[in-house]
PDB file of C-alpha atoms in Angstrom:
ATOM      1  CA  PRO A   1     123.362  68.277  30.702  1.00 54.00           C
ATOM      2  CA  ASN A   2     119.797  68.123  31.883  1.00 57.00           C
ATOM      3  CA  SER A   3     117.159  66.981  29.406  1.00 61.00           C
ATOM      4  CA  GLU A   4     114.383  68.316  31.630  1.00 68.00           C
ATOM      5  CA  LEU A   5     115.708  71.863  31.224  1.00 68.00           C
ATOM      6  CA  ILE A   6     115.837  71.440  27.463  1.00 70.00           C
ATOM      7  CA  ALA A   7     112.274  70.128  27.425  1.00 67.00           C
ATOM      8  CA  GLU A   8     111.076  72.968  29.630  1.00 71.00           C
ATOM      9  CA  ASN A   9     112.729  75.609  27.442  1.00 70.00           C
ATOM     10  CA  LEU A  10     111.339  74.091  24.268  1.00 73.00           C
ATOM     11  CA  GLY A  11     107.949  73.808  25.928  1.00 68.00           C
ATOM     12  CA  MET A  12     108.065  77.452  27.013  1.00 70.00           C
ATOM     13  CA  LEU A  13     108.868  78.571  23.477  1.00 71.00           C
ATOM     14  CA  ILE A  14     105.813  76.733  22.196  1.00 68.00           C
ATOM     15  CA  ARG A  15     103.457  77.554  25.087  1.00 66.00           C
ATOM     16  CA  THR A  16     104.208  81.251  24.880  1.00 69.00           C
ATOM     17  CA  GLN A  17     103.828  81.060  21.111  1.00 67.00           C
ATOM     18  CA  SER A  18     107.275  82.590  20.698  1.00 70.00           C
ATOM     19  CA  VAL A  19     107.664  80.313  17.694  1.00 73.00           C
ATOM     20  CA  SER A  20     105.587  81.216  14.657  1.00 74.00           C
ATOM     21  CA  LEU A  21     103.225  78.697  13.126  1.00 73.00           C
ATOM     22  CA  GLU A  22     105.380  78.780  10.010  1.00 79.00           C
ATOM     23  CA  HIS A  23     108.587  77.993  11.905  1.00 82.00           C
ATOM     24  CA  LEU A  24     106.943  75.280  13.964  1.00 80.00           C
ATOM     25  CA  ALA A  25     105.535  73.658  10.821  1.00 82.00           C
ATOM     26  CA  GLU A  26     108.870  73.901   9.022  1.00 86.00           C
ATOM     27  CA  PHE A  27     110.616  72.244  11.963  1.00 86.00           C
ATOM     28  CA  ARG A  28     107.966  69.543  12.303  1.00 87.00           C
ATOM     29  CA  GLU A  29     107.919  68.801   8.564  1.00 90.00           C
ATOM     30  CA  GLY A  30     111.662  68.176   8.593  1.00 92.00           C
ATOM     31  CA  ILE A  31     111.893  66.243  11.847  1.00 93.00           C
ATOM     32  CA  GLU A  32     108.677  64.248  11.596  1.00 94.00           C
ATOM     33  CA  GLY A  33     109.284  63.437   7.922  1.00 96.00           C
ATOM     34  CA  THR A  34     112.732  62.079   8.767  1.00 96.00           C
ATOM     35  CA  VAL A  35     111.343  60.163  11.726  1.00 97.00           C
ATOM     36  CA  ALA A  36     108.610  58.560   9.602  1.00 98.00           C
ATOM     37  CA  GLY A  37     111.191  57.456   7.055  1.00 98.00           C
ATOM     38  CA  LEU A  38     113.296  55.873   9.792  1.00 98.00           C
ATOM     39  CA  ALA A  39     110.229  54.206  11.293  1.00 98.00           C
ATOM     40  CA  ALA A  40     109.421  52.659   7.907  1.00 98.00           C
ATOM     41  CA  GLU A  41     112.932  51.212   7.779  1.00 98.00           C
ATOM     42  CA  ARG A  42     112.974  49.983  11.378  1.00 98.00           C
ATOM     43  CA  ALA A  43     109.413  48.938  12.257  1.00 98.00           C
ATOM     44  CA  THR A  44     108.877  45.441  13.610  1.00 98.00           C
ATOM     45  CA  LEU A  45     105.637  43.470  13.385  1.00 97.00           C
ATOM     46  CA  PRO A  46     104.749  44.385  16.993  1.00 98.00           C
ATOM     47  CA  ASP A  47     105.370  48.058  16.129  1.00 98.00           C
ATOM     48  CA  ILE A  48     102.949  47.810  13.210  1.00 98.00           C
ATOM     49  CA  GLY A  49     100.442  46.175  15.559  1.00 98.00           C
ATOM     50  CA  ILE A  50     100.669  49.121  17.952  1.00 98.00           C
ATOM     51  CA  LEU A  51     100.187  51.625  15.107  1.00 98.00           C
ATOM     52  CA  LYS A  52      97.150  49.715  13.841  1.00 98.00           C
ATOM     53  CA  LYS A  53      95.672  49.642  17.342  1.00 98.00           C
ATOM     54  CA  LEU A  54      96.137  53.414  17.650  1.00 98.00           C
ATOM     55  CA  LEU A  55      94.629  53.854  14.196  1.00 97.00           C
ATOM     56  CA  ALA A  56      91.584  51.799  15.258  1.00 98.00           C
ATOM     57  CA  GLU A  57      91.163  54.035  18.312  1.00 97.00           C
ATOM     58  CA  ALA A  58      91.456  57.113  16.087  1.00 97.00           C
ATOM     59  CA  LYS A  59      88.786  55.638  13.795  1.00 97.00           C
ATOM     60  CA  HIS A  60      86.451  55.179  16.752  1.00 97.00           C
ATOM     61  CA  HIS A  61      86.709  58.900  17.569  1.00 96.00           C
ATOM     62  CA  TYR A  62      86.548  59.860  13.892  1.00 96.00           C
ATOM     63  CA  ASP A  63      83.306  57.891  13.533  1.00 96.00           C
ATOM     64  CA  ARG A  64      81.781  59.997  16.338  1.00 95.00           C
ATOM     65  CA  GLY A  65      82.161  63.076  14.162  1.00 94.00           C
ATOM     66  CA  ILE A  66      82.842  66.498  15.643  1.00 93.00           C
ATOM     67  CA  GLU A  67      81.894  65.186  19.108  1.00 95.00           C
ATOM     68  CA  GLY A  68      85.049  63.062  18.964  1.00 94.00           C
ATOM     69  CA  TRP A  69      87.320  65.881  17.750  1.00 91.00           C
ATOM     70  CA  HIS A  70      89.433  66.368  20.886  1.00 89.00           C
ATOM     71  CA  GLU A  71      89.929  62.652  21.481  1.00 94.00           C
ATOM     72  CA  PHE A  72      90.725  62.194  17.794  1.00 93.00           C
ATOM     73  CA  ILE A  73      93.411  64.902  17.936  1.00 89.00           C
ATOM     74  CA  LYS A  74      94.909  63.158  20.987  1.00 91.00           C
ATOM     75  CA  MET A  75      95.047  59.904  19.021  1.00 94.00           C
ATOM     76  CA  ASP A  76      96.737  61.709  16.140  1.00 92.00           C
ATOM     77  CA  GLU A  77      99.375  62.863  18.629  1.00 91.00           C
ATOM     78  CA  LYS A  78      99.810  59.310  19.945  1.00 95.00           C
ATOM     79  CA  VAL A  79     100.353  58.032  16.401  1.00 96.00           C
ATOM     80  CA  HIS A  80     103.031  60.684  15.788  1.00 94.00           C
ATOM     81  CA  LEU A  81     104.762  59.864  19.077  1.00 93.00           C
ATOM     82  CA  GLU A  82     104.647  56.122  18.436  1.00 97.00           C
ATOM     83  CA  ILE A  83     106.214  56.672  15.020  1.00 97.00           C
ATOM     84  CA  ALA A  84     109.001  58.568  16.795  1.00 95.00           C
ATOM     85  CA  ASN A  85     109.455  55.661  19.218  1.00 95.00           C
ATOM     86  CA  ILE A  86     109.601  53.192  16.332  1.00 98.00           C
ATOM     87  CA  ALA A  87     112.306  55.270  14.626  1.00 97.00           C
ATOM     88  CA  GLY A  88     114.480  54.241  17.544  1.00 95.00           C
ATOM     89  CA  ASN A  89     116.337  57.510  18.067  1.00 93.00           C
ATOM     90  CA  ALA A  90     115.868  58.798  21.606  1.00 88.00           C
ATOM     91  CA  LEU A  91     116.718  62.352  20.584  1.00 87.00           C
ATOM     92  CA  TYR A  92     113.929  62.497  18.003  1.00 89.00           C
ATOM     93  CA  SER A  93     111.494  60.947  20.479  1.00 88.00           C
ATOM     94  CA  PHE A  94     112.481  63.421  23.184  1.00 86.00           C
ATOM     95  CA  VAL A  95     112.144  66.513  20.988  1.00 87.00           C
ATOM     96  CA  LEU A  96     108.855  65.410  19.425  1.00 88.00           C
ATOM     97  CA  HIS A  97     107.431  64.466  22.801  1.00 85.00           C
ATOM     98  CA  SER A  98     108.272  67.959  24.081  1.00 84.00           C
ATOM     99  CA  ILE A  99     106.656  69.548  21.031  1.00 83.00           C
ATOM    100  CA  HIS A 100     103.495  67.461  21.177  1.00 81.00           C
ATOM    101  CA  LEU A 101     103.063  68.077  24.913  1.00 77.00           C
ATOM    102  CA  ASN A 102     102.856  71.786  24.176  1.00 73.00           C
ATOM    103  CA  ILE A 103     101.464  72.157  20.666  1.00 72.00           C
ATOM    104  CA  HIS A 104      97.842  72.038  21.814  1.00 69.00           C
ATOM    105  CA  ARG A 105      97.888  75.796  22.403  1.00 67.00           C
ATOM    106  CA  TYR A 106      98.331  76.258  18.680  1.00 66.00           C
ATOM    107  CA  PHE A 107      95.713  73.632  17.857  1.00 67.00           C
ATOM    108  CA  SER A 108      93.202  75.084  20.316  1.00 67.00           C
ATOM    109  CA  LYS A 109      93.702  78.586  19.024  1.00 66.00           C
ATOM    110  CA  TYR A 110      94.115  78.001  15.284  1.00 63.00           C
ATOM    111  CA  LEU A 111      92.812  74.560  14.288  1.00 68.00           C
ATOM    112  CA  LYS A 112      89.057  74.708  14.067  1.00 72.00           C
ATOM    113  CA  PRO A 113      87.153  71.435  14.460  1.00 76.00           C
ATOM    114  CA  GLY A 114      85.681  70.364  11.177  1.00 79.00           C
ATOM    115  CA  LYS A 115      84.459  67.217   9.461  1.00 86.00           C
ATOM    116  CA  ASN A 116      86.691  67.793   6.425  1.00 86.00           C
ATOM    117  CA  GLU A 117      89.737  68.310   8.649  1.00 84.00           C
ATOM    118  CA  MET A 118      88.971  65.108  10.550  1.00 90.00           C
ATOM    119  CA  GLU A 119      88.506  63.176   7.325  1.00 94.00           C
ATOM    120  CA  GLU A 120      91.776  64.482   5.848  1.00 91.00           C
ATOM    121  CA  ASN A 121      93.624  63.794   9.080  1.00 91.00           C
ATOM    122  CA  TYR A 122      92.281  60.261   9.424  1.00 96.00           C
ATOM    123  CA  GLN A 123      93.056  59.433   5.785  1.00 97.00           C
ATOM    124  CA  ASP A 124      96.587  60.785   6.259  1.00 96.00           C
ATOM    125  CA  LEU A 125      97.104  58.547   9.288  1.00 97.00           C
ATOM    126  CA  VAL A 126      95.846  55.500   7.371  1.00 98.00           C
ATOM    127  CA  GLU A 127      98.246  56.204   4.508  1.00 98.00           C
ATOM    128  CA  ILE A 128     101.193  56.919   6.811  1.00 98.00           C
ATOM    129  CA  VAL A 129     100.711  53.682   8.753  1.00 98.00           C
ATOM    130  CA  ALA A 130     100.348  51.752   5.469  1.00 98.00           C
ATOM    131  CA  ALA A 131     103.603  53.229   4.140  1.00 98.00           C
ATOM    132  CA  ILE A 132     105.410  52.293   7.354  1.00 98.00           C
ATOM    133  CA  GLU A 133     103.970  48.784   7.200  1.00 98.00           C
ATOM    134  CA  LYS A 134     105.172  48.434   3.573  1.00 98.00           C
ATOM    135  CA  ARG A 135     108.625  49.671   4.641  1.00 98.00           C
ATOM    136  CA  ASP A 136     108.251  52.492   2.115  1.00 98.00           C
ATOM    137  CA  SER A 137     110.515  55.082   3.701  1.00 98.00           C
ATOM    138  CA  GLU A 138     110.196  57.588   0.869  1.00 98.00           C
ATOM    139  CA  SER A 139     106.384  57.563   0.943  1.00 98.00           C
ATOM    140  CA  ALA A 140     106.239  57.690   4.745  1.00 98.00           C
ATOM    141  CA  THR A 141     108.517  60.738   4.735  1.00 97.00           C
ATOM    142  CA  ARG A 142     106.487  62.516   2.041  1.00 97.00           C
ATOM    143  CA  LEU A 143     103.123  61.649   3.603  1.00 97.00           C
ATOM    144  CA  VAL A 144     104.075  62.976   7.036  1.00 96.00           C
ATOM    145  CA  ARG A 145     105.531  66.156   5.570  1.00 95.00           C
ATOM    146  CA  ASP A 146     102.377  66.705   3.522  1.00 94.00           C
ATOM    147  CA  HIS A 147     100.233  65.979   6.584  1.00 91.00           C
ATOM    148  CA  VAL A 148     102.032  68.531   8.776  1.00 88.00           C
ATOM    149  CA  ASN A 149     102.033  71.070   5.949  1.00 87.00           C
ATOM    150  CA  ARG A 150      98.307  70.654   5.255  1.00 84.00           C
ATOM    151  CA  PHE A 151      97.277  71.161   8.857  1.00 78.00           C
ATOM    152  CA  ASN A 152      99.585  74.109   9.220  1.00 78.00           C
ATOM    153  CA  ARG A 153      97.816  75.668   6.222  1.00 77.00           C
ATOM    154  CA  HIS A 154      94.457  75.078   7.958  1.00 70.00           C
ATOM    155  CA  MET A 155      95.773  76.910  11.013  1.00 68.00           C
ATOM    156  CA  GLU A 156      97.275  79.742   8.946  1.00 71.00           C
ATOM    157  CA  ASN A 157      93.918  80.150   7.179  1.00 69.00           C
ATOM    158  CA  SER A 158      92.272  80.532  10.583  1.00 67.00           C
ATOM    159  CA  VAL A 159      94.754  83.250  11.466  1.00 62.00           C
ATOM    160  CA  SER A 160      94.074  85.028   8.149  1.00 65.00           C
ATOM    161  CA  GLU A 161      90.300  84.792   8.606  1.00 67.00           C
ATOM    162  CA  ALA A 162      90.561  86.239  12.131  1.00 59.00           C
ATOM    163  CA  ALA A 163      92.628  89.209  10.917  1.00 57.00           C
TER     164      ALA A 163
END
């Protein structure tokens, strides 16, 4: 078995947009929700410190407004990937890393920069990190699923508006 081949194939599916937004969101909601729940159960104090540091960096870019959009989205990705690392399952981390390395094509094409979107995204991250810190697995799972679902709806609305 070669994990690089798996990553490349998954990456190609996403880069070529062979996976619909709906299917990608459905997959991410399930996987990332599960991962957030596990992270809430398994997070250590140093893990929480890392998440809070990433959240502070995200806030810095958020405070810059639309000018900070691209850097803010990168910080959002880092938060998601750190949550996967905290969950402690290498398979989840591997798959989510592959997805997040390639998902920018969807974001660039369908997720329009906007103040409301940044505000919603930042507030989601704050609530997700707080749930993980409180060891509230159920809330962390729900919050991440809602977060992925909401931003998928933003992207689907962009597709509908373009049609």
